[in-house]
Short mmCIF file of C-alpha atoms and ligand atoms in Angstrom, two decimals:
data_model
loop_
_atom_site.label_atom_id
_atom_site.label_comp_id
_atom_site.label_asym_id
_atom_site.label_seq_id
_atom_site.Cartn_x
_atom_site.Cartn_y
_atom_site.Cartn_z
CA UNK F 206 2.86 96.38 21.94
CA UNK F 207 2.78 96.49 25.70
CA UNK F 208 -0.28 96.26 26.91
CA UNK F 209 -0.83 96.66 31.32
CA UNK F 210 -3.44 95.11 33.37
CA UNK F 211 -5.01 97.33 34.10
CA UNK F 212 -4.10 101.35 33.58
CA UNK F 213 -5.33 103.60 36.37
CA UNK F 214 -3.75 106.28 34.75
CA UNK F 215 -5.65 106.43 31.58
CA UNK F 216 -8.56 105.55 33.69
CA UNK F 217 -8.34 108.89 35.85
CA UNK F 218 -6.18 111.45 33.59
CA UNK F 219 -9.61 112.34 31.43
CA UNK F 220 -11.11 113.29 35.14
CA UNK F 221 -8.45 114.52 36.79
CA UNK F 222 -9.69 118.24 37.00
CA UNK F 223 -12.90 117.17 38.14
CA UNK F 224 -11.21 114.67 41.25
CA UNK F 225 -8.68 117.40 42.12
CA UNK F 226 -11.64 119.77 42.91
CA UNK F 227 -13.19 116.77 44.52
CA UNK F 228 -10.34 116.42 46.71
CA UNK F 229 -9.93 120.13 47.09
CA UNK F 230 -13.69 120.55 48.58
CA UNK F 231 -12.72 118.01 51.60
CA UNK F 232 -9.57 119.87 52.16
CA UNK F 233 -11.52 122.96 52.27
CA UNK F 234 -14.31 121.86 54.85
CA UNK F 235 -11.96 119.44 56.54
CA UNK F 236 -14.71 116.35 56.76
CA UNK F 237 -12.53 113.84 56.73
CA UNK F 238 -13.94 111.13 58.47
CA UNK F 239 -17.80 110.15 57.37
CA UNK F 240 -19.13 114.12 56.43
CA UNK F 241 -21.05 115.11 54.00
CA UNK F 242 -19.47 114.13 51.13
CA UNK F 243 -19.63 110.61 52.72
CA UNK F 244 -23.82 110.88 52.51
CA UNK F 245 -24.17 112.34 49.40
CA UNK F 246 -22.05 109.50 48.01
CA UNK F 247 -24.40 107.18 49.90
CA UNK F 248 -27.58 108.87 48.62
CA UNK F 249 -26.13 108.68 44.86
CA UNK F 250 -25.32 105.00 45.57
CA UNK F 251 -28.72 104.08 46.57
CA UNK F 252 -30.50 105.75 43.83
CA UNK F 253 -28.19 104.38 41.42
CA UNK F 254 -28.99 100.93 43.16
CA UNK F 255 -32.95 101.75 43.52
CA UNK F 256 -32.49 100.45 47.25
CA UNK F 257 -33.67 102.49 49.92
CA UNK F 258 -30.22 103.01 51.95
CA UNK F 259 -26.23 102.87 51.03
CA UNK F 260 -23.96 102.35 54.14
CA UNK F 261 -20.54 103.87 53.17
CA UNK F 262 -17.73 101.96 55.02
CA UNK F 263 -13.88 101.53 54.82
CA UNK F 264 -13.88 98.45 52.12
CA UNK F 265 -15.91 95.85 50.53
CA UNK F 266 -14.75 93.30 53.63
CA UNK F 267 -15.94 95.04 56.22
CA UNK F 268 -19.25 95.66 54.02
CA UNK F 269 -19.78 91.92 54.49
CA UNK F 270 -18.48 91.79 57.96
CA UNK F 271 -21.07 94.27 59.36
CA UNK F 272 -24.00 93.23 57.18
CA UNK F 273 -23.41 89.47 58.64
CA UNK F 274 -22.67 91.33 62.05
CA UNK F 275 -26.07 93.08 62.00
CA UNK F 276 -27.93 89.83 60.78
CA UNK F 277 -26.86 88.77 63.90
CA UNK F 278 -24.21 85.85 62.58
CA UNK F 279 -22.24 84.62 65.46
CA UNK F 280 -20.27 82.10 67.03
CA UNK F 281 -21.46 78.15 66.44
CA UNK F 282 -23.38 79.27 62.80
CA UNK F 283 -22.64 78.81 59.41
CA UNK F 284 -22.93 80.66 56.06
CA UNK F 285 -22.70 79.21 52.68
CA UNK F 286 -20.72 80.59 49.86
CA UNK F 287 -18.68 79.62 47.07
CA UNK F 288 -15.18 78.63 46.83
CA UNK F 289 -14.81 80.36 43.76
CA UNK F 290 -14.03 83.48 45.15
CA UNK F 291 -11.28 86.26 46.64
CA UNK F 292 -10.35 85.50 50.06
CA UNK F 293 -12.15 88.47 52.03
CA UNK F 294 -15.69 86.64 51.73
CA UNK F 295 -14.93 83.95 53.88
CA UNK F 296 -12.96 85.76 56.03
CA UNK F 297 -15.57 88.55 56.78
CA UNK F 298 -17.42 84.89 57.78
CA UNK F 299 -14.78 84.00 60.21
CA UNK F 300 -14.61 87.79 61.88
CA UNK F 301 -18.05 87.02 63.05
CA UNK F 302 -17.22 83.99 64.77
CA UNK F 303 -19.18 81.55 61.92
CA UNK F 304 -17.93 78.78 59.73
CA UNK F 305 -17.74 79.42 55.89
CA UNK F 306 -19.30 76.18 54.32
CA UNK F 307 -19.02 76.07 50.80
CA UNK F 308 -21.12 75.25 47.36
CA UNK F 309 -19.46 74.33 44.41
CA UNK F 310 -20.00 76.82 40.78
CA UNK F 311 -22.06 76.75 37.94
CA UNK F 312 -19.30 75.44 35.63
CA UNK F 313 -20.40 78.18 32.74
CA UNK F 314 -21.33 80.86 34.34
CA UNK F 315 -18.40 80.61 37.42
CA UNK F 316 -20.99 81.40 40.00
CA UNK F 317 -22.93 79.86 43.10
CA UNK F 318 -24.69 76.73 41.24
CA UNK F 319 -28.19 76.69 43.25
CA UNK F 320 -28.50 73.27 41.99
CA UNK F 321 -26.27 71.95 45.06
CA UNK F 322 -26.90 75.21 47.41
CA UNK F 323 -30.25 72.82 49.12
CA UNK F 324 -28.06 70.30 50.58
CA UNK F 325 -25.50 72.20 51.41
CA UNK F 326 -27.99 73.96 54.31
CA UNK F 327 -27.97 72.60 58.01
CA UNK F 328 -30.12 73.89 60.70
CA UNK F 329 -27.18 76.07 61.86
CA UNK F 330 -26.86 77.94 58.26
CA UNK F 331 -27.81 81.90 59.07
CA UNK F 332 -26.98 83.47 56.16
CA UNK F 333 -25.85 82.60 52.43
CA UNK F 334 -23.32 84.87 50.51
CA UNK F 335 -23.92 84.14 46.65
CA UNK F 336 -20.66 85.98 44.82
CA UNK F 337 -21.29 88.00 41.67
CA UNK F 338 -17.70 86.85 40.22
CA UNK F 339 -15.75 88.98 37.84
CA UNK F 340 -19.01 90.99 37.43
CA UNK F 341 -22.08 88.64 36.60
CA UNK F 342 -24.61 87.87 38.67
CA UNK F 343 -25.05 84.69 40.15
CA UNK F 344 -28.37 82.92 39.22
CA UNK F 345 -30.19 84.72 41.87
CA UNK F 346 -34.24 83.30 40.93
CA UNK F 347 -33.44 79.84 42.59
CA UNK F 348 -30.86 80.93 45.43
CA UNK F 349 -33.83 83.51 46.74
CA UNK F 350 -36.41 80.93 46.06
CA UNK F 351 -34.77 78.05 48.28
CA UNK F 352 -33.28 80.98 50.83
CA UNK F 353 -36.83 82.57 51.50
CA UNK F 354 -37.97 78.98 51.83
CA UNK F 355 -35.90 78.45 54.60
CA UNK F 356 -35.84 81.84 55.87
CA UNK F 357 -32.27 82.34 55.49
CA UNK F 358 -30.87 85.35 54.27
CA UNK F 359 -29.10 86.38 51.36
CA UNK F 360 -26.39 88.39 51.41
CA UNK F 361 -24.74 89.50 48.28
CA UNK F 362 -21.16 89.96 47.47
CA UNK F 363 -21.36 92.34 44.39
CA UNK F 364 -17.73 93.75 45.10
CA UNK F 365 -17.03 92.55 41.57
CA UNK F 366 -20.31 94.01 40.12
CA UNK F 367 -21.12 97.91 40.00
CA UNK F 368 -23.61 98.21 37.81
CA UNK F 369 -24.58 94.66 36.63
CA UNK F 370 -27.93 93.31 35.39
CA UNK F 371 -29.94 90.07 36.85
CA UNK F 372 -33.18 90.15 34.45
CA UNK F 373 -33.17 93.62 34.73
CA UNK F 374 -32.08 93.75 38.56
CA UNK F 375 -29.11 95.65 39.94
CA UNK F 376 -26.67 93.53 41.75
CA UNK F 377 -26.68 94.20 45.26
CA UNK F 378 -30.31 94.93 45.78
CA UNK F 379 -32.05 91.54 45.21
CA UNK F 380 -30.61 89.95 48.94
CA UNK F 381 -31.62 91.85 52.32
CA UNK F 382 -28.32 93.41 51.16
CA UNK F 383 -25.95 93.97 48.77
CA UNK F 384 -21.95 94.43 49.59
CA UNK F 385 -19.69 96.26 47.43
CA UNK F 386 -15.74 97.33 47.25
CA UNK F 387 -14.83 100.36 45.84
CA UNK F 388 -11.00 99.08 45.75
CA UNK F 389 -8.86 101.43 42.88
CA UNK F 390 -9.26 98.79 40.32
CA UNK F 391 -12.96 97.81 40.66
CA UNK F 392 -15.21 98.88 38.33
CA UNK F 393 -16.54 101.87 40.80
CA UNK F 394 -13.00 102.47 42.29
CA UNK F 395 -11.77 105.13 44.71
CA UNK F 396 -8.33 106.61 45.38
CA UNK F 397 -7.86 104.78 48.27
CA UNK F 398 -9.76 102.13 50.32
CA UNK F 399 -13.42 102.23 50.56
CA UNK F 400 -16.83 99.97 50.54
CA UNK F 401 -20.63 100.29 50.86
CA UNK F 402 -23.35 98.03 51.93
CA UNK F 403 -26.90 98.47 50.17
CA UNK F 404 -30.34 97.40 51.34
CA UNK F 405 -33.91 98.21 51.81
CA UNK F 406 -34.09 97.16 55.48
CA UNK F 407 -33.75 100.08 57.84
CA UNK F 408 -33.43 98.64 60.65
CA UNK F 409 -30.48 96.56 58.96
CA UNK F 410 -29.04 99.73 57.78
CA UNK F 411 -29.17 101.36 61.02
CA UNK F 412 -27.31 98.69 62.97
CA UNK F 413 -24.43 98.71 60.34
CA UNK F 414 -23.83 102.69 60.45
CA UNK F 415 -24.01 101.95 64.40
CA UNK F 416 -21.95 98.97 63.77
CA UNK F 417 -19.28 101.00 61.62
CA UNK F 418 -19.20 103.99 63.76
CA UNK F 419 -17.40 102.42 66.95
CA UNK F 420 -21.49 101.13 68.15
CA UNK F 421 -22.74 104.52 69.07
CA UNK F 422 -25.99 105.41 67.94
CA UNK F 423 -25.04 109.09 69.40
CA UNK F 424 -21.63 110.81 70.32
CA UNK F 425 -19.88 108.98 73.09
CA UNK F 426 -23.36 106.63 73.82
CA UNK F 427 -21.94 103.33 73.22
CA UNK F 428 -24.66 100.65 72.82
CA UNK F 429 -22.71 98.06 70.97
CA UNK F 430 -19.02 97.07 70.94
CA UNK F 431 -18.75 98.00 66.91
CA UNK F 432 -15.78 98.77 65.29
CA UNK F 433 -13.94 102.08 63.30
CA UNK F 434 -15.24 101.18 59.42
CA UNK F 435 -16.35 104.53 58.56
CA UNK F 436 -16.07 105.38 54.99
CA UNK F 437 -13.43 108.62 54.06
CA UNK F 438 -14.42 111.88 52.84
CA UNK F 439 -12.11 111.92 49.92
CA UNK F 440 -13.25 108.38 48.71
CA UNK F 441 -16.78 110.04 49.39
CA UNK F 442 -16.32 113.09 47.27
CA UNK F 443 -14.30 110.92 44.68
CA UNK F 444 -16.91 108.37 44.16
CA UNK F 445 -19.97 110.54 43.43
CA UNK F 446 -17.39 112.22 40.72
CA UNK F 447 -16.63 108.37 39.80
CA UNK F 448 -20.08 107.20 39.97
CA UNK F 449 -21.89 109.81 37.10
CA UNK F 450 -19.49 107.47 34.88
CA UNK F 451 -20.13 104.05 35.91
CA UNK F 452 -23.12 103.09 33.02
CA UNK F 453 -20.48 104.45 30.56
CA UNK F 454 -17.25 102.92 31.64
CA UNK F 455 -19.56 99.82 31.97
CA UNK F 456 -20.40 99.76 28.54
CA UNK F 457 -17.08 100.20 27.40
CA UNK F 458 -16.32 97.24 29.62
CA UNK F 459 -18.83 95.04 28.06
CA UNK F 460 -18.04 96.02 24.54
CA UNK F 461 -14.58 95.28 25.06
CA UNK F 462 -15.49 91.50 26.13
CA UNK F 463 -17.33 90.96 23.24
CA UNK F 464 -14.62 92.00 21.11
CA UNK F 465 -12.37 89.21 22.68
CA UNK F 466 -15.43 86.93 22.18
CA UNK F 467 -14.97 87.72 18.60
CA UNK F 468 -11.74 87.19 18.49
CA UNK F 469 -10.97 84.34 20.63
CA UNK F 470 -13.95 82.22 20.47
CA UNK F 471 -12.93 80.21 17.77
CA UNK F 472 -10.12 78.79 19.34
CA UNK F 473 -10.38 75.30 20.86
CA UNK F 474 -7.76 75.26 23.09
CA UNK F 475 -9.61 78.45 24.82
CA UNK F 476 -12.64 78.56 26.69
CA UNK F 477 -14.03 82.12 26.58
CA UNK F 478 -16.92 83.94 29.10
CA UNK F 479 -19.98 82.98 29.14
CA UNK F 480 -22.52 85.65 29.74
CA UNK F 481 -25.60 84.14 30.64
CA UNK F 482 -29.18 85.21 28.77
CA UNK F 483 -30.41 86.81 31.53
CA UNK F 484 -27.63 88.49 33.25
CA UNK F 485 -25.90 91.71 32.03
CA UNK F 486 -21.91 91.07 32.45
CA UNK F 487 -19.99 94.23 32.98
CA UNK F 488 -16.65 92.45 33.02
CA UNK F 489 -14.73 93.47 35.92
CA UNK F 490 -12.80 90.84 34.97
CA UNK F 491 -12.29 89.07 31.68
CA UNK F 492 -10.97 85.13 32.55
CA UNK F 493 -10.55 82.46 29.69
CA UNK F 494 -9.70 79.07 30.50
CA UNK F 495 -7.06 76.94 29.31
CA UNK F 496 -4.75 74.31 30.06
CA UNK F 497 -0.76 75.08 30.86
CA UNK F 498 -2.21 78.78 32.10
CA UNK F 499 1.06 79.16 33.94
CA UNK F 500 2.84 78.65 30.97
CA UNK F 501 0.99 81.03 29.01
CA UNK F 502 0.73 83.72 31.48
CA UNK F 503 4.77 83.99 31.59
CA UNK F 504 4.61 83.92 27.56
CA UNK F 505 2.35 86.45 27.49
CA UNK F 506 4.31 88.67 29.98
CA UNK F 507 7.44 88.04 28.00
CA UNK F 508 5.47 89.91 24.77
CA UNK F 509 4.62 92.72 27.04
CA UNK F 510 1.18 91.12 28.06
CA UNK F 511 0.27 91.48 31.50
CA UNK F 512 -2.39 89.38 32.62
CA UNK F 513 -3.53 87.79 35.94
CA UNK F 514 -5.26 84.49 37.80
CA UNK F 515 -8.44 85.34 39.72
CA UNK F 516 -7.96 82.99 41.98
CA UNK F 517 -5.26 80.28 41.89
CA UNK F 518 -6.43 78.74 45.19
CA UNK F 519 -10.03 78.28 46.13
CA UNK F 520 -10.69 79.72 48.94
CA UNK F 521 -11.00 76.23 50.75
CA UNK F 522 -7.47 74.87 50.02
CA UNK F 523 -5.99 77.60 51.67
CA UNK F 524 -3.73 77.01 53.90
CA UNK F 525 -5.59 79.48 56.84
CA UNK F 526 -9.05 77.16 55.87
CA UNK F 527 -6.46 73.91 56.51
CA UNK F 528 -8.45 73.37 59.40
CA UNK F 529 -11.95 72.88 57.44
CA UNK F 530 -11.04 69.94 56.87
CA UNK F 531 -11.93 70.45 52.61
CA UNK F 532 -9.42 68.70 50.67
CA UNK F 533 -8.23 68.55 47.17
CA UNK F 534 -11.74 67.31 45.25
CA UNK F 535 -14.31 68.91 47.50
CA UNK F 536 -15.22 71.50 44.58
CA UNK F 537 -13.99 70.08 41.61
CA UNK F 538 -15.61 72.75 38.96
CA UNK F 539 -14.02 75.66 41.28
CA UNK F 540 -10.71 73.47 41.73
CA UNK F 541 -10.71 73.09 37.53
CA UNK F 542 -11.33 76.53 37.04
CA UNK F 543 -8.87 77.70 39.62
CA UNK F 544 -5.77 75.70 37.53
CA UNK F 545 -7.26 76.83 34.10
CA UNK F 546 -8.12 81.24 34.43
CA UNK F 547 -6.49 83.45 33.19
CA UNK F 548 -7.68 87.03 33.00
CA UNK F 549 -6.63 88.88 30.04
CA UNK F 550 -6.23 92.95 30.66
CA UNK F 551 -9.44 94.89 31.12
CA UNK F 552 -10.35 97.93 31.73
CA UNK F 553 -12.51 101.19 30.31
CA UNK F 554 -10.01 102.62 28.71
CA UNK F 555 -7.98 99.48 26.42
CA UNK F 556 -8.16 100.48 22.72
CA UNK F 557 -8.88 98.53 19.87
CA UNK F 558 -5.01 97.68 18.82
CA UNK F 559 -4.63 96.69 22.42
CA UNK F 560 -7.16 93.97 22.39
CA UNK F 561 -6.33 92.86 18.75
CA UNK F 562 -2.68 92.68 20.62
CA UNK F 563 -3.80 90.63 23.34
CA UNK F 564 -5.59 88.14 21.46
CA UNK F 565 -2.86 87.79 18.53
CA UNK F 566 -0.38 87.48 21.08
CA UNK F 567 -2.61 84.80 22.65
CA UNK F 568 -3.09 82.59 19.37
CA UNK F 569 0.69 82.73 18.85
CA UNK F 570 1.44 81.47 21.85
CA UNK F 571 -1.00 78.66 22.17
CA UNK F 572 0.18 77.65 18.30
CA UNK F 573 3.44 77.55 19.55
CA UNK F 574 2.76 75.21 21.95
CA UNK F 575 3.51 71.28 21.90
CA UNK F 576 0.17 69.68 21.02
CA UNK F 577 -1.83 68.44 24.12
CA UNK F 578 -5.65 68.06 24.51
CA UNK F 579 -7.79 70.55 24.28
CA UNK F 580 -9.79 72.04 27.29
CA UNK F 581 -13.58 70.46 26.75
CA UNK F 582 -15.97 73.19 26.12
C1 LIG N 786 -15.50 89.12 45.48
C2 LIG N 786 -14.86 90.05 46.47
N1 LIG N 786 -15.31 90.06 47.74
C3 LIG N 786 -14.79 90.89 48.65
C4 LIG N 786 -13.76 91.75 48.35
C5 LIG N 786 -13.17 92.60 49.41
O1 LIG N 786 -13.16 93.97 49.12
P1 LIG N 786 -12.05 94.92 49.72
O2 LIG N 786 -10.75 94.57 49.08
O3 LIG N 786 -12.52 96.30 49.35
O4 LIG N 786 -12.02 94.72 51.19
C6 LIG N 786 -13.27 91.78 47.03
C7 LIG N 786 -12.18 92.70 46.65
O5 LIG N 786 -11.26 92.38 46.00
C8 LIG N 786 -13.83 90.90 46.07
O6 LIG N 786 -13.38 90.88 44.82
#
């Protein structure tokens, strides 16, 4: 049995009516750029949050980029984040000028591990990015705790995490803001490219729609030099049609994990998710660990299998962060993990049969496999 990736197809056919009118109404009234369909997306966002305001912009990068922009990060500062992560977090770091310093992961739970954030902190640290990776949330208590200490803000990158639970918190909305993609394949995805920043700040959320909207506060008054990161009608329209399903395809998500669980956690050459007690995982991705992932990735793919590595570099060994001077053992739980994931397909929509096929596939590959020490769990 083949079984894809991830399946935007099956994902969209059961709504297609419903996004063709979508797409049809901005046709219609021609609000292309920002409109209305823009903010009612935003105001459906934010209640779906509970935060006070939703900035739509053009992707989940320049949702961080702005929100550090409008926290005033600059030139000469740092922010901490994790190396653990996709690319675009460090980078919206280096658009403002500032120097991505990193903190290592929790080695079960693949996020930020507060337990080394403290000395990671200088006097030059403005802002800390914890990452909600492949949709759980990072252990926020102790980040916020040692942040508000310090008076450092917390930015969160919850492009990976519609919809997920920290003790009963939405992601995004437990920092002085919360930064989202809605990329195709997230698990709010547009048809196109589009992002949204979340917070409870107003003045924070008025700098970033000036910020977004070329720096004018009015038509043609200029009071910043900002950039063009306004959110598209169509993704607009789209997402409010895409957001009444979130909780659902959520659930789906999260009942399709713990199927693999069930299937693959006996094996002790495999190291499966861990979803922490308090957090509520909606699987944007679902990564195992194991040794000779390469190896099993092209096996896989050769039974019709298509999986994927979220991330095979850390963010810090790559070549454009060469000149941060972090080499090879800097991070060693995100440098491990980073040789050992492999995320199996995931998405609403996978059946039954297609998971069974995953994980037989999976067994019968790792039994065919010369005999070599197991991955320590
Ligand atoms: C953790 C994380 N941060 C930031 C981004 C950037 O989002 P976008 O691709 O919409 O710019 C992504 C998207 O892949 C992501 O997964």
């Amino acid at each position: 049995m083949k079984v894809p990736f991830l399946d935007l197809n099956a994902h969209h056919q059961p709504i297609r009516e419903q996004l063709d009118a979508a797409i049809r109404d901005v046709i219609d009234s021609s609000a292309f750029a920002g409109g209305p369909f823009v903010a009612a997306f935003e105001r459906e966002f934010a209640n779906y949050c509970g935060s006070n305001f939703s900035i739509g912009v053009g992707n989940g990068t320049d949702a961080l980029w702005l929100a550090l922009l409008a926290l005033g990060v600059g030139q000469g500062d740092e922010v901490i984040t994790v190396p653990s992560t996709f690319m675009a977090t460090a980078e919206a770091i280096t658009y403002c000028g500032a120097r991505p310093t990193f903190v290592d992961i929790d080695e079960q739970t693949y996020t930020m591990d507060p337990a080394l954030l403290e000395r990671a902190i200088t006097p030059r640290t403005k802002a800390i990015i914890p990452v909600h990776l492949f949709g759980q949330c990072a252990d926020m208590d102790p980040i916020l705790e040692i942040a508000t200490k310090r008076g450092i803000p917390v930015v969160e990158d919850a492009c990976q995490a519609h919809g997920a639970l920290y003790k009963g918190r939405k992601a995004g909305t437990m920092g002085v803001a919360g930064c989202f993609s809605f990329y195709p394949g997230k698990n709010l995805g547009a048809l196109g490219e589009a992002g949204g920043v979340v917070t409870n700040d107003k003045e924070l959320a008025s700098k970033i729609q000036v910020f977004r909207d070329h720096g004018q506060e009015r038509k043609y008054h200029h009071s910043k030099v900002g950039w063009n990161a306004r959110m598209d009608g169509i993704q607009g329209a789209v997402l409010s049609v895409k957001l009444k399903l979130l909780d659902v395809f959520n659930v789906r998500r999260h009942a399709h994990g713990l199927h693999y669980d069930q299937l693959l956690g006996d094996l002790q050459e495999v190291i499966i998710p861990c979803e922490a007690a308090y957090n509520r995982h909606v699987y944007h991705v679902y990564a195992v660990r194991l040794k000779e992932r390469d190896q099993v990735l092209q096996a896989l793919a050769g039974k019709g299998i298509s999986c994927a590595i979220h991330y095979p570099i850390p963010v810090h060994l790559q070549e454009a962060y060469r000149f941060l001077g972090l080499g090879e053992g800097s991070f060693p739980v995100a440098e491990r993990c980073a040789e050992e994931f492999l995320s199996l397909p995931m998405y609403p929509e996978l059946t039954s049969e297609q998971i069974q096929a995953v994980a037989g596939e999976l067994k019968s590959c790792l039994s065919g496999r010369k005999p070599q020490s197991s991955v320590a769990k």
